[in-house]
Amino acid sequence: MPCASQTIKWLDTEKPCLTYGLRACNYYSVEVAGPGADLHSGMFGGVAQEPTTDLVKVLSSLVGTDGKIQIPGIMEQVVAVTRGEEDLYAGISFTMEALYESLGSKTAIFDDEKKTLMGRWRYPSLSFHGVEGAFSGPGAKTVIPAKVIGKFSIRTVPDMDIDETNTCVFKHVEEQFSKLKSKNTLKVYAQHTGKWWVASPKQSSFTAAAKAIERAVSIPVAVTFEEATGKNALLLPMGTSTDGAHSINEKLDMRNHVEGTKLLGTYLHCVAAELQPWRYL
């Protein structure tokens, strides 16, 4: 079975974890264009319909400050929480203080562990990533952009469908723009999409990995591995919650590098014992 070490991090800085599911990423662009060229706000402010104004109005309709996605048809696709799943959260080693350390602040949406973990793992989220074409440097530039492109992504979960999600996004964005009755033009499209992944943690490979962690001590490609091999995938995180994944100064502690090497070797030994236990009697 495929085993991958990936950039998903531990929940804290001390206790390793096993990953048996990943949210996918659908990345979208919303383009609003109007004037034939950038304009001076001193001459054209209050005269021309500004693309940035329209874009901000549309983007603000996508998600609330509470993190809830406001696009109809998105949350309806999400598989319902079962009692068995809810019970799993009670035994997870995680504290809000560990989250605050990772955030570098106390700006979490929720104040309790269970809601926080469910928001991170089993519910979709929508995040804004920037506006292309708008002024973003230091200083006080007074130009009105002729075209701006807002960028956002949705992290998808079971049982969300890529095509259905795209349809919901496109329809909502176009409807919100239509309400503005703007003379500017709109384009909305998906830059890339992916499929969420979930495996059974009861597979022998996970049992072996758990034993390896006890003895030795951390991605969309998981779906590709499963489809190519016909086997269940396992993700083995090596980093901690404070590594700053995909951010500036991302790191991997030397301790995790060394212990992770030991862990991989121990895992291979344990998975062999799970598959052919008679050889290790």
CSV table of C-alpha atoms in Angstrom, one decimal:
chain,number,residue,atom,x,y,z
A,1,MET,CA,0.0,0.0,0.0
A,2,PRO,CA,1.2,3.6,-0.7
A,3,CYS,CA,2.7,5.4,2.3
A,4,ALA,CA,3.5,9.1,2.0
A,5,SER,CA,5.1,11.7,4.3
A,6,GLN,CA,3.3,14.9,3.7
A,7,THR,CA,2.9,18.6,4.8
A,8,ILE,CA,-0.1,17.9,7.0
A,9,LYS,CA,1.2,18.7,10.5
A,10,TRP,CA,0.6,17.3,14.0
A,11,LEU,CA,-2.1,19.0,16.1
A,12,ASP,CA,0.6,20.1,18.6
A,13,THR,CA,4.4,20.0,18.9
A,14,GLU,CA,4.6,16.7,20.8
A,15,LYS,CA,2.2,13.9,19.7
A,16,PRO,CA,2.4,12.4,16.2
A,17,CYS,CA,-0.7,11.6,14.3
A,18,LEU,CA,-1.9,9.5,11.3
A,19,THR,CA,-3.9,11.1,8.5
A,20,TYR,CA,-6.7,9.1,6.9
A,21,GLY,CA,-8.5,11.9,5.1
A,22,LEU,CA,-7.8,15.2,3.2
A,23,ARG,CA,-10.0,18.0,2.1
A,24,ALA,CA,-9.5,18.9,-1.6
A,25,CYS,CA,-9.1,22.3,-3.1
A,26,ASN,CA,-11.2,24.0,-5.7
A,27,TYR,CA,-9.6,27.3,-6.7
A,28,TYR,CA,-11.6,30.0,-8.4
A,29,SER,CA,-11.1,33.4,-10.1
A,30,VAL,CA,-13.7,36.2,-10.4
A,31,GLU,CA,-12.8,38.8,-13.0
A,32,VAL,CA,-14.5,42.1,-13.3
A,33,ALA,CA,-13.6,44.5,-16.1
A,34,GLY,CA,-14.8,47.9,-17.2
A,35,PRO,CA,-12.7,50.8,-18.5
A,36,GLY,CA,-10.4,50.3,-21.4
A,37,ALA,CA,-7.4,51.4,-19.2
A,38,ASP,CA,-6.7,52.3,-15.6
A,39,LEU,CA,-8.2,55.6,-14.6
A,40,HIS,CA,-7.3,58.5,-12.3
A,41,SER,CA,-9.7,58.7,-9.4
A,42,GLY,CA,-9.4,62.5,-9.3
A,43,MET,CA,-10.9,62.7,-12.8
A,44,PHE,CA,-13.1,59.6,-13.0
A,45,GLY,CA,-14.1,58.8,-9.4
A,46,GLY,CA,-17.9,59.1,-9.2
A,47,VAL,CA,-18.1,59.0,-13.0
A,48,ALA,CA,-17.1,55.5,-14.0
A,49,GLN,CA,-18.4,52.3,-12.5
A,50,GLU,CA,-15.4,50.8,-10.8
A,51,PRO,CA,-14.6,47.1,-11.2
A,52,THR,CA,-13.1,46.8,-7.7
A,53,THR,CA,-16.4,48.0,-6.1
A,54,ASP,CA,-18.3,45.3,-7.9
A,55,LEU,CA,-15.8,42.7,-7.1
A,56,VAL,CA,-15.8,43.5,-3.4
A,57,LYS,CA,-19.6,43.3,-3.3
A,58,VAL,CA,-19.6,39.9,-5.0
A,59,LEU,CA,-16.8,38.4,-2.9
A,60,SER,CA,-18.5,39.6,0.4
A,61,SER,CA,-21.5,37.4,-0.4
A,62,LEU,CA,-19.5,34.2,-0.5
A,63,VAL,CA,-18.8,33.6,3.2
A,64,GLY,CA,-19.6,35.1,6.6
A,65,THR,CA,-17.1,36.2,9.3
A,66,ASP,CA,-18.2,33.1,11.2
A,67,GLY,CA,-16.7,31.0,8.4
A,68,LYS,CA,-20.1,29.7,7.1
A,69,ILE,CA,-20.2,29.4,3.3
A,70,GLN,CA,-23.2,31.3,2.0
A,71,ILE,CA,-23.3,29.8,-1.5
A,72,PRO,CA,-26.6,27.8,-1.9
A,73,GLY,CA,-26.0,24.1,-2.6
A,74,ILE,CA,-22.5,23.8,-1.0
A,75,MET,CA,-23.3,22.7,2.5
A,76,GLU,CA,-26.2,20.5,1.2
A,77,GLN,CA,-23.6,18.2,-0.3
A,78,VAL,CA,-21.8,17.5,2.9
A,79,VAL,CA,-22.2,14.1,4.4
A,80,ALA,CA,-24.1,14.2,7.8
A,81,VAL,CA,-22.2,13.7,11.1
A,82,THR,CA,-22.8,10.3,12.6
A,83,ARG,CA,-22.8,9.6,16.4
A,84,GLY,CA,-19.8,7.4,15.9
A,85,GLU,CA,-17.9,10.2,14.3
A,86,GLU,CA,-18.8,12.6,17.0
A,87,ASP,CA,-17.5,10.2,19.6
A,88,LEU,CA,-14.1,10.2,18.0
A,89,TYR,CA,-13.4,13.8,18.8
A,90,ALA,CA,-13.6,13.2,22.6
A,91,GLY,CA,-10.3,11.3,22.7
A,92,ILE,CA,-8.2,13.5,20.5
A,93,SER,CA,-5.2,15.1,22.1
A,94,PHE,CA,-5.7,18.8,21.1
A,95,THR,CA,-6.1,22.0,23.0
A,96,MET,CA,-7.1,25.5,22.0
A,97,GLU,CA,-3.8,26.7,23.4
A,98,ALA,CA,-2.0,24.6,20.8
A,99,LEU,CA,-4.1,26.2,18.1
A,100,TYR,CA,-3.3,29.7,19.4
A,101,GLU,CA,0.4,28.8,19.3
A,102,SER,CA,0.0,27.8,15.6
A,103,LEU,CA,-2.0,30.9,14.8
A,104,GLY,CA,0.3,33.3,16.7
A,105,SER,CA,-2.9,34.8,18.0
A,106,LYS,CA,-6.3,34.0,19.6
A,107,THR,CA,-8.3,34.8,16.5
A,108,ALA,CA,-10.0,31.3,16.2
A,109,ILE,CA,-13.6,31.2,15.0
A,110,PHE,CA,-14.6,28.8,17.7
A,111,ASP,CA,-13.7,28.6,21.4
A,112,ASP,CA,-13.8,24.9,21.9
A,113,GLU,CA,-11.8,22.0,20.5
A,114,LYS,CA,-14.5,19.9,19.0
A,115,LYS,CA,-16.0,22.6,16.8
A,116,THR,CA,-12.5,23.7,15.8
A,117,LEU,CA,-11.4,20.2,14.7
A,118,MET,CA,-14.7,19.7,12.8
A,119,GLY,CA,-14.1,23.1,11.0
A,120,ARG,CA,-10.6,22.0,10.1
A,121,TRP,CA,-11.4,18.5,9.0
A,122,ARG,CA,-14.9,17.5,8.2
A,123,TYR,CA,-16.6,20.7,6.9
A,124,PRO,CA,-15.8,22.7,3.8
A,125,SER,CA,-14.3,26.2,4.1
A,126,LEU,CA,-13.9,29.2,1.8
A,127,SER,CA,-10.8,31.4,1.9
A,128,PHE,CA,-9.8,34.5,0.0
A,129,HIS,CA,-6.3,34.7,-1.4
A,130,GLY,CA,-5.9,38.0,-3.1
A,131,VAL,CA,-7.0,40.5,-5.8
A,132,GLU,CA,-4.9,40.7,-8.9
A,133,GLY,CA,-4.8,44.0,-10.7
A,134,ALA,CA,-5.5,46.2,-7.6
A,135,PHE,CA,-2.8,48.3,-6.0
A,136,SER,CA,-1.1,46.5,-3.1
A,137,GLY,CA,2.2,48.2,-2.6
A,138,PRO,CA,3.2,50.8,0.0
A,139,GLY,CA,2.2,54.4,-0.5
A,140,ALA,CA,-1.0,56.1,-1.7
A,141,LYS,CA,-1.7,55.3,-5.3
A,142,THR,CA,-4.9,56.9,-6.6
A,143,VAL,CA,-5.5,54.8,-9.7
A,144,ILE,CA,-8.8,53.0,-10.5
A,145,PRO,CA,-8.0,49.6,-11.8
A,146,ALA,CA,-9.6,48.8,-15.2
A,147,LYS,CA,-9.8,45.1,-14.4
A,148,VAL,CA,-9.5,43.1,-11.1
A,149,ILE,CA,-9.4,39.4,-10.5
A,150,GLY,CA,-10.5,38.1,-7.1
A,151,LYS,CA,-9.1,34.7,-6.1
A,152,PHE,CA,-10.6,32.3,-3.6
A,153,SER,CA,-10.7,28.6,-2.9
A,154,ILE,CA,-13.1,26.1,-1.3
A,155,ARG,CA,-11.8,23.1,0.6
A,156,THR,CA,-14.2,20.3,-0.2
A,157,VAL,CA,-15.1,17.3,1.8
A,158,PRO,CA,-17.2,14.1,1.5
A,159,ASP,CA,-19.6,13.8,-0.4
A,160,MET,CA,-19.0,17.0,-2.4
A,161,ASP,CA,-19.0,16.7,-6.2
A,162,ILE,CA,-16.5,18.8,-8.2
A,163,ASP,CA,-19.0,19.6,-11.1
A,164,GLU,CA,-21.9,20.3,-8.7
A,165,THR,CA,-19.7,22.5,-6.6
A,166,ASN,CA,-18.5,24.5,-9.6
A,167,THR,CA,-22.1,24.9,-10.8
A,168,CYS,CA,-23.2,26.3,-7.4
A,169,VAL,CA,-20.3,28.7,-7.3
A,170,PHE,CA,-20.7,30.0,-10.9
A,171,LYS,CA,-24.5,30.4,-10.4
A,172,HIS,CA,-24.2,32.3,-7.1
A,173,VAL,CA,-21.4,34.7,-8.4
A,174,GLU,CA,-23.4,35.5,-11.5
A,175,GLU,CA,-26.6,36.1,-9.6
A,176,GLN,CA,-24.9,38.4,-7.1
A,177,PHE,CA,-23.2,40.4,-9.9
A,178,SER,CA,-26.6,40.6,-11.8
A,179,LYS,CA,-28.1,42.2,-8.7
A,180,LEU,CA,-25.6,45.1,-9.0
A,181,LYS,CA,-27.0,46.1,-12.4
A,182,SER,CA,-23.4,47.1,-13.3
A,183,LYS,CA,-22.2,48.0,-16.8
A,184,ASN,CA,-19.0,46.2,-16.1
A,185,THR,CA,-18.4,42.6,-17.3
A,186,LEU,CA,-17.9,39.5,-15.2
A,187,LYS,CA,-16.1,36.2,-15.7
A,188,VAL,CA,-15.9,33.4,-13.2
A,189,TYR,CA,-14.0,30.2,-13.7
A,190,ALA,CA,-12.2,27.4,-11.8
A,191,GLN,CA,-8.4,27.5,-12.1
A,192,HIS,CA,-8.1,24.0,-10.7
A,193,THR,CA,-10.1,21.4,-8.8
A,194,GLY,CA,-9.3,18.3,-6.8
A,195,LYS,CA,-11.0,15.4,-5.1
A,196,TRP,CA,-11.2,14.9,-1.4
A,197,TRP,CA,-9.7,11.6,0.0
A,198,VAL,CA,-10.7,9.5,2.9
A,199,ALA,CA,-9.5,6.0,4.0
A,200,SER,CA,-10.4,3.5,6.7
A,201,PRO,CA,-8.2,3.9,9.8
A,202,LYS,CA,-8.9,0.3,10.6
A,203,GLN,CA,-6.7,-1.1,7.8
A,204,SER,CA,-3.7,-3.1,8.8
A,205,SER,CA,-1.4,-0.4,7.5
A,206,PHE,CA,-2.7,2.1,10.0
A,207,THR,CA,-2.3,-0.4,12.8
A,208,ALA,CA,1.3,-0.9,11.8
A,209,ALA,CA,1.9,2.9,11.6
A,210,ALA,CA,0.4,3.3,15.1
A,211,LYS,CA,2.8,0.7,16.4
A,212,ALA,CA,5.7,2.3,14.6
A,213,ILE,CA,5.0,5.6,16.3
A,214,GLU,CA,4.9,4.0,19.7
A,215,ARG,CA,8.2,2.3,19.1
A,216,ALA,CA,10.1,5.0,17.2
A,217,VAL,CA,9.3,8.1,18.8
A,218,SER,CA,4.2,12.9,10.1
A,219,ILE,CA,-2.6,15.6,0.0
A,220,PRO,CA,-4.4,15.2,-3.1
A,221,VAL,CA,-1.7,12.8,-4.4
A,222,ALA,CA,-3.2,10.3,-2.0
A,223,VAL,CA,-6.1,9.8,-4.4
A,224,THR,CA,-3.7,9.4,-7.3
A,225,PHE,CA,-1.8,6.7,-5.3
A,226,GLU,CA,-5.0,4.8,-4.5
A,227,GLU,CA,-6.3,4.9,-8.0
A,228,ALA,CA,-2.9,3.8,-9.5
A,229,THR,CA,-2.3,1.0,-7.1
A,230,GLY,CA,-5.8,-0.1,-6.1
A,231,LYS,CA,-4.6,0.0,-2.5
A,232,ASN,CA,-5.5,2.1,0.5
A,233,ALA,CA,-3.2,5.1,1.1
A,234,LEU,CA,-1.7,6.2,4.4
A,235,LEU,CA,-0.3,9.7,5.1
A,236,LEU,CA,2.3,9.9,7.8
A,237,PRO,CA,2.9,13.5,9.0
A,238,MET,CA,6.4,14.4,10.2
A,239,GLY,CA,6.0,18.1,11.1
A,240,THR,CA,4.5,19.9,14.1
A,241,SER,CA,1.7,22.4,14.4
A,242,THR,CA,4.2,25.3,14.6
A,243,ASP,CA,6.1,24.5,11.3
A,244,GLY,CA,4.3,27.2,9.3
A,245,ALA,CA,3.2,25.0,6.4
A,246,HIS,CA,3.2,26.9,3.1
A,247,SER,CA,4.1,30.1,4.8
A,248,ILE,CA,7.2,32.2,5.1
A,249,ASN,CA,10.0,30.5,7.1
A,250,GLU,CA,8.4,27.1,6.9
A,251,LYS,CA,10.5,24.6,8.9
A,252,LEU,CA,11.0,21.0,9.9
A,253,ASP,CA,12.7,20.6,13.3
A,254,MET,CA,15.9,18.5,13.3
A,255,ARG,CA,14.3,16.3,16.0
A,256,ASN,CA,11.4,15.5,13.7
A,257,HIS,CA,13.7,14.8,10.7
A,258,VAL,CA,15.8,12.3,12.7
A,259,GLU,CA,12.9,10.6,14.5
A,260,GLY,CA,10.9,10.6,11.3
A,261,THR,CA,13.6,8.6,9.6
A,262,LYS,CA,13.5,6.1,12.5
A,263,LEU,CA,9.7,6.0,12.2
A,264,LEU,CA,9.7,5.1,8.5
A,265,GLY,CA,12.0,2.2,9.1
A,266,THR,CA,9.9,1.0,12.1
A,267,TYR,CA,6.7,1.4,10.0
A,268,LEU,CA,8.1,-0.9,7.2
A,269,HIS,CA,8.9,-3.5,9.9
A,270,CYS,CA,5.5,-3.3,11.5
A,271,VAL,CA,3.5,-3.3,8.3
A,272,ALA,CA,5.4,-6.5,7.2
A,273,ALA,CA,4.5,-8.1,10.6
A,274,GLU,CA,0.8,-7.1,10.0
A,275,LEU,CA,0.8,-8.7,6.6
A,276,GLN,CA,2.9,-11.8,7.4
A,277,PRO,CA,2.7,-12.2,11.2
A,278,TRP,CA,3.9,-15.8,11.1
A,279,ARG,CA,7.4,-14.6,10.1
A,280,TYR,CA,7.6,-12.6,13.3
A,281,LEU,CA,6.5,-15.2,15.8
